Coordinates of C-alpha atoms in Angstrom, one line a residue:
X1 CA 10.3 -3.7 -48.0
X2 CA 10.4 -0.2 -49.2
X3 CA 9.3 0.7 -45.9
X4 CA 11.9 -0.7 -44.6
X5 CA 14.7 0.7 -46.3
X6 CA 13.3 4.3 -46.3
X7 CA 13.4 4.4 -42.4
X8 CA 16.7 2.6 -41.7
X9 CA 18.3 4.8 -44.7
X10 CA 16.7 8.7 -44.1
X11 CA 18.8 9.1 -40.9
X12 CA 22.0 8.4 -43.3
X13 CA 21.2 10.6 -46.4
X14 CA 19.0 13.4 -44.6
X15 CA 21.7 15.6 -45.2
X16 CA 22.4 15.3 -48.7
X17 CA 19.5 14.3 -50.4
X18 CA 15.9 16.3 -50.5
X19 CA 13.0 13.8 -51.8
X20 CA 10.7 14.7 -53.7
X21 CA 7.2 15.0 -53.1
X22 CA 5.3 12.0 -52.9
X23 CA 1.5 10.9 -52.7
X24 CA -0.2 11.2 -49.3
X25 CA -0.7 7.6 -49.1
X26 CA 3.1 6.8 -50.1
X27 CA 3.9 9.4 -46.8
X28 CA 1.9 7.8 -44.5
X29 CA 3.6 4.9 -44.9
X30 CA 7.4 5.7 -44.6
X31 CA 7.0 8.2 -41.9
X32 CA 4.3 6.7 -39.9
X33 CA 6.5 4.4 -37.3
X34 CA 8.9 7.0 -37.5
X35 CA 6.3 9.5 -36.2
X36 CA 4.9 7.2 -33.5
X37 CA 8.2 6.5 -32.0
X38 CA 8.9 9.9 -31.6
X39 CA 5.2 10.9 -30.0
X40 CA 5.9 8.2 -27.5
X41 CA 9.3 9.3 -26.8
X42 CA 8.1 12.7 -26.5
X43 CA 5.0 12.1 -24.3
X44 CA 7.4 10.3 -22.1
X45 CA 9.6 13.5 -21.5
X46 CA 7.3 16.0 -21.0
X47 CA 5.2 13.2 -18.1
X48 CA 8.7 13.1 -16.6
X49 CA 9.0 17.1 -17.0
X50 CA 5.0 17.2 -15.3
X51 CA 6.2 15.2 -12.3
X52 CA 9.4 16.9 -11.7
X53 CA 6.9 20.2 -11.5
X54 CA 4.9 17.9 -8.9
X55 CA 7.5 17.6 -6.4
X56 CA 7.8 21.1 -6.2
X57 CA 4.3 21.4 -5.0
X58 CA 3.9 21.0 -1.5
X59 CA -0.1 20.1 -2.0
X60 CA 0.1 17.2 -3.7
X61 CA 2.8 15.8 -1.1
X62 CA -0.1 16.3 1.7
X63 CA -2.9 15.5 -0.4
X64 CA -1.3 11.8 -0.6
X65 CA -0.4 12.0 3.4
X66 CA -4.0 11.9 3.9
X67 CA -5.0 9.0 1.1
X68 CA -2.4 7.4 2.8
X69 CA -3.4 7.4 6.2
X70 CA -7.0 6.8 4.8
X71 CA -5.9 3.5 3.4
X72 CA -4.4 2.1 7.0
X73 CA -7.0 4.2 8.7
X74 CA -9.8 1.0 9.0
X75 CA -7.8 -1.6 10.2
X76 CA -6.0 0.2 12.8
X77 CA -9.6 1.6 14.2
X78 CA -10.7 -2.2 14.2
X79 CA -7.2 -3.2 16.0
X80 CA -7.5 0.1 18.7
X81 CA -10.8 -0.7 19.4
X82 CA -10.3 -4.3 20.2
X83 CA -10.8 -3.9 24.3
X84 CA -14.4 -2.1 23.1
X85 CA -15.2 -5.1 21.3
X86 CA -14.4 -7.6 23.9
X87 CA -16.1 -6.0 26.5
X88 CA -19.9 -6.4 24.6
X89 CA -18.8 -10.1 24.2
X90 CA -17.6 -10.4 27.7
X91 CA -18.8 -13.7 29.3
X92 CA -19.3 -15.3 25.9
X93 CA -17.3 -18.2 24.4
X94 CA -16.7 -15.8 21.3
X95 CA -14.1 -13.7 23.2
X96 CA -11.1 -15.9 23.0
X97 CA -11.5 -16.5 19.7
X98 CA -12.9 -12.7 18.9
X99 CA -9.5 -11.2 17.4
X100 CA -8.4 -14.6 15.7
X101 CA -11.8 -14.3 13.6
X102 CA -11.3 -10.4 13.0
X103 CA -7.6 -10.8 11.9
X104 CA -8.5 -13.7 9.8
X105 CA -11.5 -12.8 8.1
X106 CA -10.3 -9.2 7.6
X107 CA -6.9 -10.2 5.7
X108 CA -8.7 -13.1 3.7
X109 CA -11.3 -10.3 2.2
X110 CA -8.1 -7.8 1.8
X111 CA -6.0 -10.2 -0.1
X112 CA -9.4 -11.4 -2.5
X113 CA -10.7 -7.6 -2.8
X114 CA -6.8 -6.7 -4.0
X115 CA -6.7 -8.9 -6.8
X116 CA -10.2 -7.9 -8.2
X117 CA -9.0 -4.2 -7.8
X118 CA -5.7 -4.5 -9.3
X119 CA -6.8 -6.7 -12.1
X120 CA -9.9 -3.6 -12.9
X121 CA -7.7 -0.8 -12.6
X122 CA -8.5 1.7 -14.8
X123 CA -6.8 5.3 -15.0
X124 CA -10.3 6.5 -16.2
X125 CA -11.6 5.3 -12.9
X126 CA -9.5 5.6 -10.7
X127 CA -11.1 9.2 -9.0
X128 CA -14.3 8.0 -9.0
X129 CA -13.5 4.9 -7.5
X130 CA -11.3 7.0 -4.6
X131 CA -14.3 8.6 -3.7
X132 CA -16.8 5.7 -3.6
X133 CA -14.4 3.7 -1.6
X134 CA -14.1 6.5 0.6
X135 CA -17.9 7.1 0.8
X136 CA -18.4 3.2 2.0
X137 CA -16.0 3.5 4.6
X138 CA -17.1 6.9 5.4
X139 CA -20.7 4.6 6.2
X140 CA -18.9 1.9 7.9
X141 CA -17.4 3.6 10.6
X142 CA -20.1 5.5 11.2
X143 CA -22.0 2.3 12.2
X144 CA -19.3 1.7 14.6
X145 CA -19.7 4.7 15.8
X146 CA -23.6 4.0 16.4
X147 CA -22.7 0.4 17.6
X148 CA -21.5 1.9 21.2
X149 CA -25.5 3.6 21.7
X150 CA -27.2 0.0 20.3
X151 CA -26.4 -3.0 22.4
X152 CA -27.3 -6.4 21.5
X153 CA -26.5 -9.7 22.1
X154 CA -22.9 -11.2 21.7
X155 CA -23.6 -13.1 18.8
X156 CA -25.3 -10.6 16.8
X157 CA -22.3 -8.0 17.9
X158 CA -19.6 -10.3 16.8
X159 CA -21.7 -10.7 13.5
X160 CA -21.8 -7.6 13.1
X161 CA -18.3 -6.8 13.3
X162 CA -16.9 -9.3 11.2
X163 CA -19.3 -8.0 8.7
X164 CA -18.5 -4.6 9.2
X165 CA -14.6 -5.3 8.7
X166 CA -15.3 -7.6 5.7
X167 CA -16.9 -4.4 3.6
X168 CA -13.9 -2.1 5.4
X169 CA -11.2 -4.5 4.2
X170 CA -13.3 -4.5 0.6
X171 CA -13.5 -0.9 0.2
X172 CA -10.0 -0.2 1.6
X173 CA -8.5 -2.6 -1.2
X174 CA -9.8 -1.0 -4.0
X175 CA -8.9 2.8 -2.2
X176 CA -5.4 1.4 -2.0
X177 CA -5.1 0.2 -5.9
X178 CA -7.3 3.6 -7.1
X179 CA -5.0 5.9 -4.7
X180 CA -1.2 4.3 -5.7
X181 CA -2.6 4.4 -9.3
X182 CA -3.6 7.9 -9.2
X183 CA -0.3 8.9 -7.2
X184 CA 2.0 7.0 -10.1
X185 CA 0.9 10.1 -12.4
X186 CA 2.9 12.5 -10.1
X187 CA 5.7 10.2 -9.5
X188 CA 7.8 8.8 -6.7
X189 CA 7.3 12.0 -5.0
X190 CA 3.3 11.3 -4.7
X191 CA 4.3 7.7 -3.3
X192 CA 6.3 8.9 -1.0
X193 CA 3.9 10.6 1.1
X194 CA 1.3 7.9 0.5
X195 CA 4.0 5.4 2.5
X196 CA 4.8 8.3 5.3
X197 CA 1.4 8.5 5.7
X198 CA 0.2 5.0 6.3
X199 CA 2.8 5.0 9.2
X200 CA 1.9 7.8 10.7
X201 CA -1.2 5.8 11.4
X202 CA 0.4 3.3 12.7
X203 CA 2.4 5.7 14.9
X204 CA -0.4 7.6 16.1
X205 CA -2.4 4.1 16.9
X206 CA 0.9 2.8 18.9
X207 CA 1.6 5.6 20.9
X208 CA -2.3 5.8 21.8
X209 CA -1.6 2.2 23.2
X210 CA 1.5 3.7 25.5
X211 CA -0.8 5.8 27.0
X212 CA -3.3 3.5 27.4
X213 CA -1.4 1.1 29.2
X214 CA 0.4 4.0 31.5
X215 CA -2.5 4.9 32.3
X216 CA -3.9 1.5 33.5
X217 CA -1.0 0.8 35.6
X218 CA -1.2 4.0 37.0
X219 CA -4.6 4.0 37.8
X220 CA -5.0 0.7 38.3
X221 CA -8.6 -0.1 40.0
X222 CA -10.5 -3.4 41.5
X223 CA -11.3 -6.1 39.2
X224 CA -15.3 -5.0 39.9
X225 CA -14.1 -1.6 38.7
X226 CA -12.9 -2.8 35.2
X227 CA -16.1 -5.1 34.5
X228 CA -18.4 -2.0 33.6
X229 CA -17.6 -1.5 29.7
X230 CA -18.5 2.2 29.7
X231 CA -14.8 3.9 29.3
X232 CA -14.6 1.5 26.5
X233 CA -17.7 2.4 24.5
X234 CA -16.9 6.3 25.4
X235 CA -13.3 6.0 24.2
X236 CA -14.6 3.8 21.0
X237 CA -17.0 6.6 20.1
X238 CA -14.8 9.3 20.7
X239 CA -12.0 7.6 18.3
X240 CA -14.5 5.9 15.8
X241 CA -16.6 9.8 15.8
X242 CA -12.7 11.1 14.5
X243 CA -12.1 8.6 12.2
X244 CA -15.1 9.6 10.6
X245 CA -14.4 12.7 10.1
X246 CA -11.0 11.8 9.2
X247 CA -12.3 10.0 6.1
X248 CA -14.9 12.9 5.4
X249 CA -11.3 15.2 4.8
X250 CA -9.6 12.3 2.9
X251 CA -12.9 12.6 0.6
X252 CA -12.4 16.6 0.0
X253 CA -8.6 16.3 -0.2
X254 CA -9.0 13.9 -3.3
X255 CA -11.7 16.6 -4.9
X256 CA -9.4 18.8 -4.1
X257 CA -6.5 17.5 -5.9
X258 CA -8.7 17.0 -9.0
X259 CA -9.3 20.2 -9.9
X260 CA -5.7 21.1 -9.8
X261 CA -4.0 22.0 -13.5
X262 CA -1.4 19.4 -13.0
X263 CA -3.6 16.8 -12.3
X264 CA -5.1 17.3 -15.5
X265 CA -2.3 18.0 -17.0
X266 CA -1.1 14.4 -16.3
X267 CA -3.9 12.7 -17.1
X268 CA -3.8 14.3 -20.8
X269 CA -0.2 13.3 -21.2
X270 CA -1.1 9.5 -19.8
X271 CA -4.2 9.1 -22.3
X272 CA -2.0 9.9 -24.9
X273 CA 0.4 7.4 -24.7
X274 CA -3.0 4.7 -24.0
X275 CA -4.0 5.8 -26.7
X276 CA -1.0 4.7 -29.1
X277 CA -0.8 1.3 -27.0
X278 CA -4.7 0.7 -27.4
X279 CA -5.0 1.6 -31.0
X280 CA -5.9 -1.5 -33.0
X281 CA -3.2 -2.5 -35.8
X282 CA -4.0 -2.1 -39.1
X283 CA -4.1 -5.5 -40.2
X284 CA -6.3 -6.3 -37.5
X285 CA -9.9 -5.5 -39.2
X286 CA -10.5 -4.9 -42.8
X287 CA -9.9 -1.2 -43.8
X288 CA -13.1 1.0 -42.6
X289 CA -14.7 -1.8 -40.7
X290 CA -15.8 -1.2 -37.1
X291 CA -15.6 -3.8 -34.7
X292 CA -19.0 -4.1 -32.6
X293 CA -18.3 -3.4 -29.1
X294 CA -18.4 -6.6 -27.3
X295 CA -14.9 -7.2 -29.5
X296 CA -13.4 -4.3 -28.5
X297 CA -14.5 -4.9 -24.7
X298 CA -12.8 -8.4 -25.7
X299 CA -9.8 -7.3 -26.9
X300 CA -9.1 -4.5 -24.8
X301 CA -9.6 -7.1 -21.5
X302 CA -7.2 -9.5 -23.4
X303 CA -4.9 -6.6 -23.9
X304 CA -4.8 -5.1 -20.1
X305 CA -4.5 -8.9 -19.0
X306 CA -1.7 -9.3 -21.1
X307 CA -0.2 -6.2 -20.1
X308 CA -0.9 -7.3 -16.3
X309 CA 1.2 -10.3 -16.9
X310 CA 4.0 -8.6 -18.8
X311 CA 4.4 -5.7 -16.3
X312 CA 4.6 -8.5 -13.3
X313 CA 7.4 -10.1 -15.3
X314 CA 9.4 -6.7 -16.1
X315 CA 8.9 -5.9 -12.1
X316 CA 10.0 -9.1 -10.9
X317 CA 12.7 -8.3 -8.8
X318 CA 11.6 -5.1 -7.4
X319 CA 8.1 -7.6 -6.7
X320 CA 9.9 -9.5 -5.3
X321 CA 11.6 -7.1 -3.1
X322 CA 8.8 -5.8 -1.7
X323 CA 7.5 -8.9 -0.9
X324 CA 9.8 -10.2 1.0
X325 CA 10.5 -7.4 3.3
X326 CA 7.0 -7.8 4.9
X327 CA 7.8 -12.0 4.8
X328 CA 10.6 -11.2 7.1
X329 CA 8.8 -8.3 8.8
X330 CA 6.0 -10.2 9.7
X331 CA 8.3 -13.3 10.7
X332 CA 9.7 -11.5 13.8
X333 CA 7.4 -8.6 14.7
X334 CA 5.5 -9.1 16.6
X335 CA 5.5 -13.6 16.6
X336 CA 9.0 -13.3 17.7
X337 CA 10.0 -9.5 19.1
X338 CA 6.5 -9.6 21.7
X339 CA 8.4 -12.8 23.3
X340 CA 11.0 -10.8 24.0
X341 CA 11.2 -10.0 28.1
X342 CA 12.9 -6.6 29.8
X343 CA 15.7 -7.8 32.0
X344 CA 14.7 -5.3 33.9
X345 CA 12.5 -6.3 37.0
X346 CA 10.8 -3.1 37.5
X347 CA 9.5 -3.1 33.9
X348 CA 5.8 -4.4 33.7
X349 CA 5.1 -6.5 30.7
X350 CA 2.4 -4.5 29.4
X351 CA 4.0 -1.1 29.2
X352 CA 7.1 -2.9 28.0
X353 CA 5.4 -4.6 24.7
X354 CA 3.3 -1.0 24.2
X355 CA 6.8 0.5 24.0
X356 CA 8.2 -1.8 21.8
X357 CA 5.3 -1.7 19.3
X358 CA 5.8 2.7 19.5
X359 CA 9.4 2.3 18.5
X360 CA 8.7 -0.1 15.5
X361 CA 6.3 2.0 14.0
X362 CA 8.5 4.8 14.8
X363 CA 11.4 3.2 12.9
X364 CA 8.8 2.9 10.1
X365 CA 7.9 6.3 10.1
X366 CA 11.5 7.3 9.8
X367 CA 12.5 5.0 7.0
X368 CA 10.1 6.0 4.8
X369 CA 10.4 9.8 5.6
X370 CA 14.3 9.6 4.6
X371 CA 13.0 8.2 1.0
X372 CA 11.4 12.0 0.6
X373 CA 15.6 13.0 0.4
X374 CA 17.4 12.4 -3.2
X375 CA 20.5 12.0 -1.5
X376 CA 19.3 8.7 -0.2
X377 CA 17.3 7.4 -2.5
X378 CA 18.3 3.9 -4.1
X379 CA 17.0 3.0 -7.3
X380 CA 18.5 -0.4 -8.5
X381 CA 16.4 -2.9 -8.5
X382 CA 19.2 -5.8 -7.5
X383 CA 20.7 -3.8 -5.1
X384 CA 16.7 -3.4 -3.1
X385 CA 16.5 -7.3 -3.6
X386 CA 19.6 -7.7 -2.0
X387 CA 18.5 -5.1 0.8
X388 CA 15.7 -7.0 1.1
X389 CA 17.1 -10.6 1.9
X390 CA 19.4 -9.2 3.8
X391 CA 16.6 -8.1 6.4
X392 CA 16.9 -12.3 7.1
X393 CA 19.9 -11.5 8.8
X394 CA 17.2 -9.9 11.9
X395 CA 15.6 -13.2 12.6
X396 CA 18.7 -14.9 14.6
X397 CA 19.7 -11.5 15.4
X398 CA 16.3 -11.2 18.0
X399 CA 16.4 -14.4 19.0
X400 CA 19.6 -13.9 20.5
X401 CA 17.4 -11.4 22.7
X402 CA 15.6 -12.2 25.9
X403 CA 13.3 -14.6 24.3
X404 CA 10.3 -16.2 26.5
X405 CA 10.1 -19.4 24.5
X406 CA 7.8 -21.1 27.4
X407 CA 5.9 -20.0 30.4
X408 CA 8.5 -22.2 32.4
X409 CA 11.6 -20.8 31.2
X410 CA 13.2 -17.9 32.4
X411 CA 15.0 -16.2 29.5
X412 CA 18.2 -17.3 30.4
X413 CA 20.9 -17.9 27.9
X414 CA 20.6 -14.5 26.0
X415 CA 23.1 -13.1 24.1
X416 CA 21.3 -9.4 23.8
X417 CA 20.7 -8.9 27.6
X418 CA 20.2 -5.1 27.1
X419 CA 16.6 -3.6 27.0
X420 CA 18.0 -0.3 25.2
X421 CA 19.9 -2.5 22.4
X422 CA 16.9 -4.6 21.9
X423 CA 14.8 -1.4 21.6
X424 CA 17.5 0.1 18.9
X425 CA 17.7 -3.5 17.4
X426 CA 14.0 -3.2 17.1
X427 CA 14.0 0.7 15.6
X428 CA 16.9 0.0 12.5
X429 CA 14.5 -2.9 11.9
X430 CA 11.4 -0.7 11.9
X431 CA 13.4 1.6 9.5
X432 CA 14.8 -1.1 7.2
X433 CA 11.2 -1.8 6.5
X434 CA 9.8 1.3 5.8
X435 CA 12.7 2.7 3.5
X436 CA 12.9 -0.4 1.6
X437 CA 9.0 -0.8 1.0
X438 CA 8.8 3.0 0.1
X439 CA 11.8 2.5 -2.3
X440 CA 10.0 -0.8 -4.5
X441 CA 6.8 1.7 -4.5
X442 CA 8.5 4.8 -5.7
X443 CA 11.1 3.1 -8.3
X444 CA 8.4 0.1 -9.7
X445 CA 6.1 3.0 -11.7
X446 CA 8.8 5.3 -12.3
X447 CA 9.3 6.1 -15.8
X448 CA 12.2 8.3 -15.1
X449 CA 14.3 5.3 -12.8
X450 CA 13.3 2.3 -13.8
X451 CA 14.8 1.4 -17.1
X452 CA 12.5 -1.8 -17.6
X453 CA 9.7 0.1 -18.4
X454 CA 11.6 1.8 -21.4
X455 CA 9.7 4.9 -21.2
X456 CA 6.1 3.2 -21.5
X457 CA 4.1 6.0 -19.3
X458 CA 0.9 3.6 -20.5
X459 CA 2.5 1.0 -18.0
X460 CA 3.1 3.5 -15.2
X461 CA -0.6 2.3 -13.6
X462 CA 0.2 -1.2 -14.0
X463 CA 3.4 -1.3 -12.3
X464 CA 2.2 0.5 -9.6
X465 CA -0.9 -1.6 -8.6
X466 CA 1.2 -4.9 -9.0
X467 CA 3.4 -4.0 -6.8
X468 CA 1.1 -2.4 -4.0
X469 CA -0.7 -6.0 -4.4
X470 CA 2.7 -8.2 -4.3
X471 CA 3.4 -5.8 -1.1
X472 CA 0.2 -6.7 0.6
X473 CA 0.2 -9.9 -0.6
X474 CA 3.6 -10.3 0.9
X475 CA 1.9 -9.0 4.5
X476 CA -1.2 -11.4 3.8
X477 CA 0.4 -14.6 3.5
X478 CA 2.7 -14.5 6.3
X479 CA -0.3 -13.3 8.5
X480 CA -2.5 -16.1 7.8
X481 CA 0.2 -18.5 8.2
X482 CA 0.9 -16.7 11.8
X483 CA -2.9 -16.5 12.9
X484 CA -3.1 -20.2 11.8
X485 CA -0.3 -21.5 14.0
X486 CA -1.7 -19.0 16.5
X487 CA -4.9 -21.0 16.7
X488 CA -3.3 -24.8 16.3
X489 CA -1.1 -23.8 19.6
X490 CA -4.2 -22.6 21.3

């Protein structure tokens, strides 16, 4: 009680009245709270003061383009080197079902591996656990790379592959937790880049499968000529030999950004405020007793489950958000969008649906670069849920385009007849997509724009790892609906 009243009354009579000295003990206990509240309050503003300093160096932006693109990098060098891997299982029964299995298989193990990572999170890891991942996928696509030398039968290749994209989609979800957790400690402008950069991949794969398909139709050759699978495995080395050594650079860029002052800087500032949060209350264990460690282990797993659960709750809407943008997303591009036909004769199919992929992903690209301008940043949560579920709006929207709803049927009845509006249709989509993903990551974690978090940098982690999993698992669920009904129709 006396506490009490001493700190609801000091702010009143601080003035006026001086106490006088009292007994240590007697100290502790009025000023105590009073002192914690204002560490907390203080290690909050200079973090916010540490990652305003971070967007003003260009490094760190670049270090997390690469993590980024290091995180997308193993499923997109599975998906470019599809025609590589049908062509060692050509004449088997396994190629029509070959990139059904591979989708399948790969999201399943991403979704499982997420949950695991996200749940074991720790800020104390987190480098170390960059690195590793790195390392294993590092192996990986080296044996892909050593895969176009060794040839073996079908059965053992497809094996071998499903494998091999198990471990990638394994490693790859606990790189994606370890590098959005790490980023959180510089802020939204560390995210930022992180988003750009996993859709520059998808830039770079798409516009590799423009040329690809100009070049087929323009040096289109005898059905005899296109049996031999050499160009494949030369083209499969060629891009799985550079995405090794793409992962070799991710691996010094994140040493790299180590040893840099602010880095460390950060860290010091977030195992401060752990530290108040992980601190056991007084009336927990008798005064002077240490609990053994399998208690503490207990507690402080009952504690980081707890706080999993709470953070989840406080992020609800911007969880939500991101959810639901790849729901849609995934709900028209491609199921619906690769249905859609040019009206114009002259336009080939395959060059047309290689184009349309390019300008998604472009789109992408662009929407999340514009988050790296204030001007246009949105924080609100409400108002990025209501962004969100607006996106729904894009469903009737393309099928009022040049839909091929059955090999029988000739398109005709569409409202969007134009290949060019389609195409921009398709790019403000794209866009939509990667600004409003970009903005749930950068505002979720952000102790300086989201309000929820009340200033709790020991919840920064947390926030940012459950929603990176509710935006993959937003992406997983719709895909295995989609490669499900894929396979019932076939």
């Amino acid at each position: 009680m006396a506490r009490h009243l001493r700190s609801s009354s000091a702010t009143e009579t601080d003035a006026l009245y001086r106490p006088l000295p009292q007994s240590e003990a007697v100290s502790e206990a009025t000023s105590s709270p009073l002192e914690l509240e204002g560490d907390e309050e203080l290690v909050a503003e200079e973090f916010v003061a540490q990652e305003r300093l971070a967007s003003h160096d260009r490094r760190i932006g670049w270090i997390h383009f690469i993590l980024g693109s290091a995180i997308l990098l193993p499923w997109n060098a599975l998906i470019t080197a599809t025609p590589y891997f049908l062509s060692r299982v050509e004449g088997s029964p396994l190629k029509s079902t070959f990139s059904s299995y591979l989708s399948t298989t790969f999201t399943f193990a991403n979704f499982a591996f997420l949950a695991h990572a996200t749940a074991t999170t720790d800020q104390s890891t987190n480098s170390r656990r960059i690195l590793l991942s790195i390392s294993w996928l590092t192996l990986l696509m080296f044996l892909l790379t050593l895969s176009t030398y060794i040839h073996s039968s079908p059965g053992v290749f497809f094996a071998f592959v499903l494998v091999n994209g198990i471990c990638q989609a394994a490693a790859g979800s606990y790189l994606q937790t370890a590098v959005i957790a790490v980023a959180s400690f510089f802020g939204p402008t560390a995210i930022q880049p992180i988003m750009s950069g996993q859709a520059a991949i998808g830039v770079a794969v798409s516009g590799i499968e423009v040329l690809s398909a100009a070049s087929s139709l323009r040096n289109s050759a005898p059905a005899e000529a296109r049996v031999d699978p050499e160009p494949e495995e030369k083209s499969a080395f060629i891009f799985f030999g550079l995405s090794t050594l793409f992962l070799l650079i991710s691996a010094g860029a994140q040493i790299w950004l180590t040893k840099l002052p602010l880095y460390k800087a950060l860290k010091d500032r977030f195992r401060q405020a752990t530290e108040h949060t992980r601190s056991l209350s007084p009336g927990d264990f008798d005064e002077g007793y240490t609990p053994p460690v399998d208690s503490r282990d207990h507690i402080l797993h009952e504690e980081k489950k707890h706080q999993l659960v709470r953070i989840a709750k406080t992020n609800v809407i911007y969880n939500i958000a991101v959810a639901y943008v790849f729901i849609v997303t995934l709900s028209v591009f491609p199921p619906i969008t690769i249905s859609v036909q040019s009206t114009n004769p002259a336009a080939h199919p395959l060059l047309f649906s290689a184009i349309h992929f390019f300008v998604f992903n472009i789109g992408d690209f662009l929407g999340r670069y514009l988050c790296s301008f204030p001007r246009l940043l949105i924080w609100s949560a409400k108002r990025l849920l209501v962004f969100s579920l607006a996106r729904t709006l894009f469903i009737p929207v393309f099928l009022m385009c040049n839909v091929q709803r059955s090999p029988s049927a000739s398109g005709n009845g569409a409202i969007i007849t134009s290949d060019i509006l389609f195409m921009l249709i398709l790019l403000i989509f794209g866009l939509s997509n990667g600004y409003l993903s970009s903005m749930c990551m950068m505002s979720a974690p952000s102790v300086e724009h989201n309000p929820r978090l009340k200033g709790r940098v020991e919840d920064v982690e947390v926030a940012a790892t459950v929603a990176s999993f509710c935006l993959v698992g937003g992406l997983a669920t719709l895909d295995v609906v989609m490669v499900y009904k894929q396979n019932v129709v076939l």
